[in-house]
Amino acid sequence: MLPNDEIVYLKGVGPSRAKVLASELDIHTVGDLLLYFPFRHIDRSQQSTIATLTEDCGYVVLRGTVSNMQTVSTGKYRERLTVDFSDGTGSIQLVWFQGTKWVREKLKPDVRYIIMGRPSVFNGQWQMTHPELEADTAVENSRQPFLPVYFTTEKMKSSGLGTRAMARLTETLVGCIAGIEENLPQEVIDRYHLLSRRSALIAIHYPESLAQLDAARTRLKFEELFFLQLDYQYAHTARQQHSEGRVFGHVGDIFNRFYNEKLPFPLTGAQKRVIREVREDMRSGHQMNRLLQGDVGSGKTLVALMCMLIALDNGSQACLMAPTEILATQHYNTFLRMLDGMGIGVELLIGSVRPADKKKMKARIASGETRIVIGTHALIEDNVQFADLGLVVIDEQHRFGVEQRSKLWSKSIPAPHVLVMTATPIPRTLAMTVYGDLDCSVIDELPPGRHPVRTYHRTEPRRPHVFHFLKQQIDAGRQVYIVYPLIHESEKLDLRDLEEGLAMVQSYFPRPQYQVSMVHGQLSAEEKAFEMQRFKEGKTHIMVATTVIEVGVDVPNATVMVIENAERFGLSQLHQLRGRVGRGADQAYCILMTKDNLGGISMERIRTMCSTTDGFQIAEADLRLRGPGDMQGLQQSGMLDLKLASIVDDEPLVSATRNEVHDILDADPTLSQYPTLQRHIAHSKNKMLWGKIS
């Protein structure tokens, strides 16, 4: 069979199973099945017995016989099937809640079976729920030394496509597959002593040894990372060579006046370096496509404003798109304050602007009267037109879809320069891989006068001490955030919800001595703005909130951030929340409230937060704990949908593939000597890549 043959024609599939494979796993061809890798292998020489089972033994294989089959009704059209399974050393109960009819028809008391699954103890008895099972003779007849184990769904199992059935299909497939073409350059294969693609794809399912399995995994990881690097580096090279860019070669009166008269504090060395990098991009003749990373409070907004002033000095407009009205409004107020008296027209275009005012605003933008526009996704509406848009700044770009962002930079010809900002620091390895199409700048210094936030971990018995400390801070004229993960009580999660938390806080901090406000995502924009403004003006002492305050809140007088159920937040989110305090000259504090018995990963997150305020160290820890596919904003694109490779664990392969791709493109930018790679690029151009934003 050839890779493009439809899966329905593979022996053992047929029309009904083909539909299940398509709907459950997106497998349509035999090539798709070949790329559906097992998540582990069972060494047939390693057998477990019921007598040696332990609660942490994980996935096991047992051989024995069945008896005492019982079916119990659990509701309308529902039933539970239980079967006793014995292997001579003990017994375990097998349980099915679905597909019971198929199991009853399959099991025979005089046949030996092999079962595979994860045992557990229920009511003092060993139990295995929905195990994979197969007649022992069928397994023995297989000549493969290792049995592949595949992830399957309940719908697949009920259709006879459990992991053993999937193994039979792949065993059939590897015995008849043909036409597997090599896709890596031969010199790369030779240099790294990689298996051929055909050998690797067969061995990943049915290796002859553990060494061969390891070699197959290495080859396929290398392949994944190589083409990931190729997609982004090729796009980056092509953009640099072919993209037409506005030439902003003039730094004039607007920029210089702001720098000499309006600068709120001296720029850090990192801020100066980034501005130089942006300036070089904007006068190069190529379209700028730059990522600006900076920790919370590092001064990214000021850098963005000064870059926008360069665009104004060259006769163009600039805009900044933010993900929320709160953040857009904060940027607008900051720009108004910094540009006061300079005569620069700045507009705030958000959804809550009245239609009549919005119409007038759009007219001013279209005429060029408005030089700087700040807004949310309202900026990308079709009827928002610019006279001459020269620079687009996107804040927290992971919160916008690719299609949304593309609408913004298609509003001007030639396309505007693009600066994307993130306050979520990204480890260097991941940044160089994920953002292969963007040039990266990093602000790795905090402005002078900023004190690192002191972070402490506290559990429920210490709550009175925590609230006493909050009273001390409030009595000293400071303000406090208390953040909860939920708005309403959940029966499934043991969390303090926002409303219960508000009542508790108000009991500790009674009126009229203390004023408490509440903000969450279900409030209207006007209600949120009202409560935020009260807090900003110092009219309320404590803001009880959800993560709606993660970005876009800047109150220098707030010195304490209390995060309830901190174990429920990711490291990146905890770091963002902590960044809401420490914005003034006073010492700030972050208190992480958790339950007593934390799991290992939760405890590691808490320790990381308490040990460092360096966003890049936190991002490295986040990457280790969660992996890149779960990093905020990356999963939406699917661009890290790696089957085998890990950006974290396979860093040597990441570096090797990056260097190989760089050398290939450096010597042959059009890939004229690599027709296979050219075909890959042609296919990739049909996809919208997350990093390829211009």
Steps between C-alpha positions, in 0.01 A plus 500: 500500500604860442481775765219683318275193473175540690495328840172324417692260272741380769417144607306509827355850456199522268250789466367515858842492669635745243233749611600452865870547423422817303275652766705401805860527378479685167646193330390486136789325323740219582770767521300669777488169689874453454551838668276407795778396735463276807556673832684200643602141427454185701797269519338158458774347713386710796184356659328603820301286740205604711688405816774755426271797418552826687291817494771690312592227251343683204416324174530120529448188291335194659421154364220282633140385471160655566203387709191626684372746237228728644294781350334762722257766377613853596213696344298524183697336218806484726675204656823394666678179410737338751721198438740317731845447352749255654859414414578237765657752740186697578191661348400843374158631402461633146234771452332638189242780483489521120515243223375236742313302234815464290703390804239240607500349152881496481592347838504122537575324832723235343735744319815657639516876451757773521370821661669839507412802714557687825390314814356680802353405835124548552329391823808298590505306173722526192310639204575594140255718307457456124815292451631412159469128447590243239512125476843387618550289189453806274773683687730198498455463124637850450871485422561855628719515817338827614128573503408863423243672723290775343276766648141414417159646582189336641330533162792319337489222759127450452566472125763231551793740465672468836875514529545132406279543194700808402816293542364237263427770242847653524659153490310433177597840365875481563499166322364643176583873496701629204587836351637665817723775362795654682439863595830604662813587300727199479800695629302582817403134547862395460637773726278400792492125423122502480281208397326524165146631518353164402703314762410751770125493423493122519721477809299760693212252492685168503863528610719195516682636804494792741804643322313498170198665664725774636657551156156524340384758753816706448456500123132601517564768765775643281261503204226681696735766628678541166180584313376722782823698470479498120150650494596796713854563384394484136217747566744726681756483218236557232359800683842658538577453132168585343285703736464865411531719805444863571824688552477697824845654486415822681497555874367850540337759718224285649732226626770741615259730680348207686844362586631834628187639668250225577693189592361397842825333610840422346490208259674181605778362287267223383235751390757699304628183333150395391419845360824485295404155368153621401643813338741291291211280386278791402762668286628180334252496214356168617185462700574472870357192668636511854405341830556710811530295816510663838417404852213670679597857586802508268377798295377340178220755460744792505716330238193437283396866526845626401502265199158635402640855517762402242215402267336838565826680424491331159148615421316178583239393753547236767259279689510273804261206533437357849295192593265665753329835540663534843849466355421719198361771728807480721728545198285791379518680835874436521557641151285805572697569816840455336412699186322781681567833330660354188193546281487139381153364427440176693174305481360205696295270277323232705164328480337702776547834316162647402415444130482874425839564661647196329388626158674835554810325633523278192476806277792663682703181469425470129598861437829470689399758761542232765862394508490228768211256546468266795230235507384144527377275221277794402807619305466216250141580398474541124377859525805612699737646240831678550644780291853354525556230761875456544541308826283243673569410863320194635496445874468143631467369146421145609152624590420581137442247224714505187208610286424787736856627492532466124207736448688775678818495294304462176355849550801668342716451190785444534432305816584680824790409722392263778612489863340232716539515877464239769536531875533122523874439473583213268807279550763555234473149355125526459513857371753412230284205393149638531580850383727396217339758271542786746810685608508501879582785737510462875470762774675325785540791741253667734482881523696656788322520834298181459523251788458127436167374632540281808299180462379274782307174518228472765234239579155536656609483867711814439210702355450715816866599484466581129195720555671674793787584263252636245352728765849629578558580135162673464559701819828613343304636203551208262251293300449128448391256228342165591458271198278192476487243220119474480195724495236256623528193719585177320390162634794334328783720625587568862572868443399816677280675248499874453166571664582294810839667509345846483276419797796371701716802418219738595463323836871554574502852355163654600359825369529791533862466614587289196361523147497182289414471130448199273598460133451199274451417134120481518467867585426740216782715368351803673474319835858376477628844403310657792644258757851524353488877511385502863792279592744705297383818672548340841130499586508125569765326706461144375412372155359147501527374144546215257784487250336783306770711667780283360586768247406862463490618861763748612454633854840596650346533849396130504773314688350159583371227270327209673429207266246252637530134398830586338558131420225531237693756296782442256841657556456749220168619639636522854789712372264726306280550807801576717600763247195707595684611816846645543431781253581776743792591726368303801586139581237264359392152605334199339336240726414162352217337695462124448361190664734299722555182300639614166606260226853492365450723194287752692761521774776548243309794348457660842870453583598655167284806563644548847860458389519740203337800336692450175239439235740308278591257779130454565438436132774235499338330800158527336638338187646212702180444697243539226680461169478745210169376365325630807667840513259788491392580148711248316251217491249699294714480190589133507850596395650304790292194422801274527431128522832395651742789541514726805638852486613451860638147513644495148686831510812347330281394206336843496842664468624248243195538274508878531864507392443258212207702364695824538795360305277364223312828455820702524651305209178455300225749602258375233569130575567442130726206586240345734181417307355303792537800729354725231190281484467521877518880489243514220266289711565710812413821317142381496498519878492818708800481730466664838835676491464609138298809572588709197 
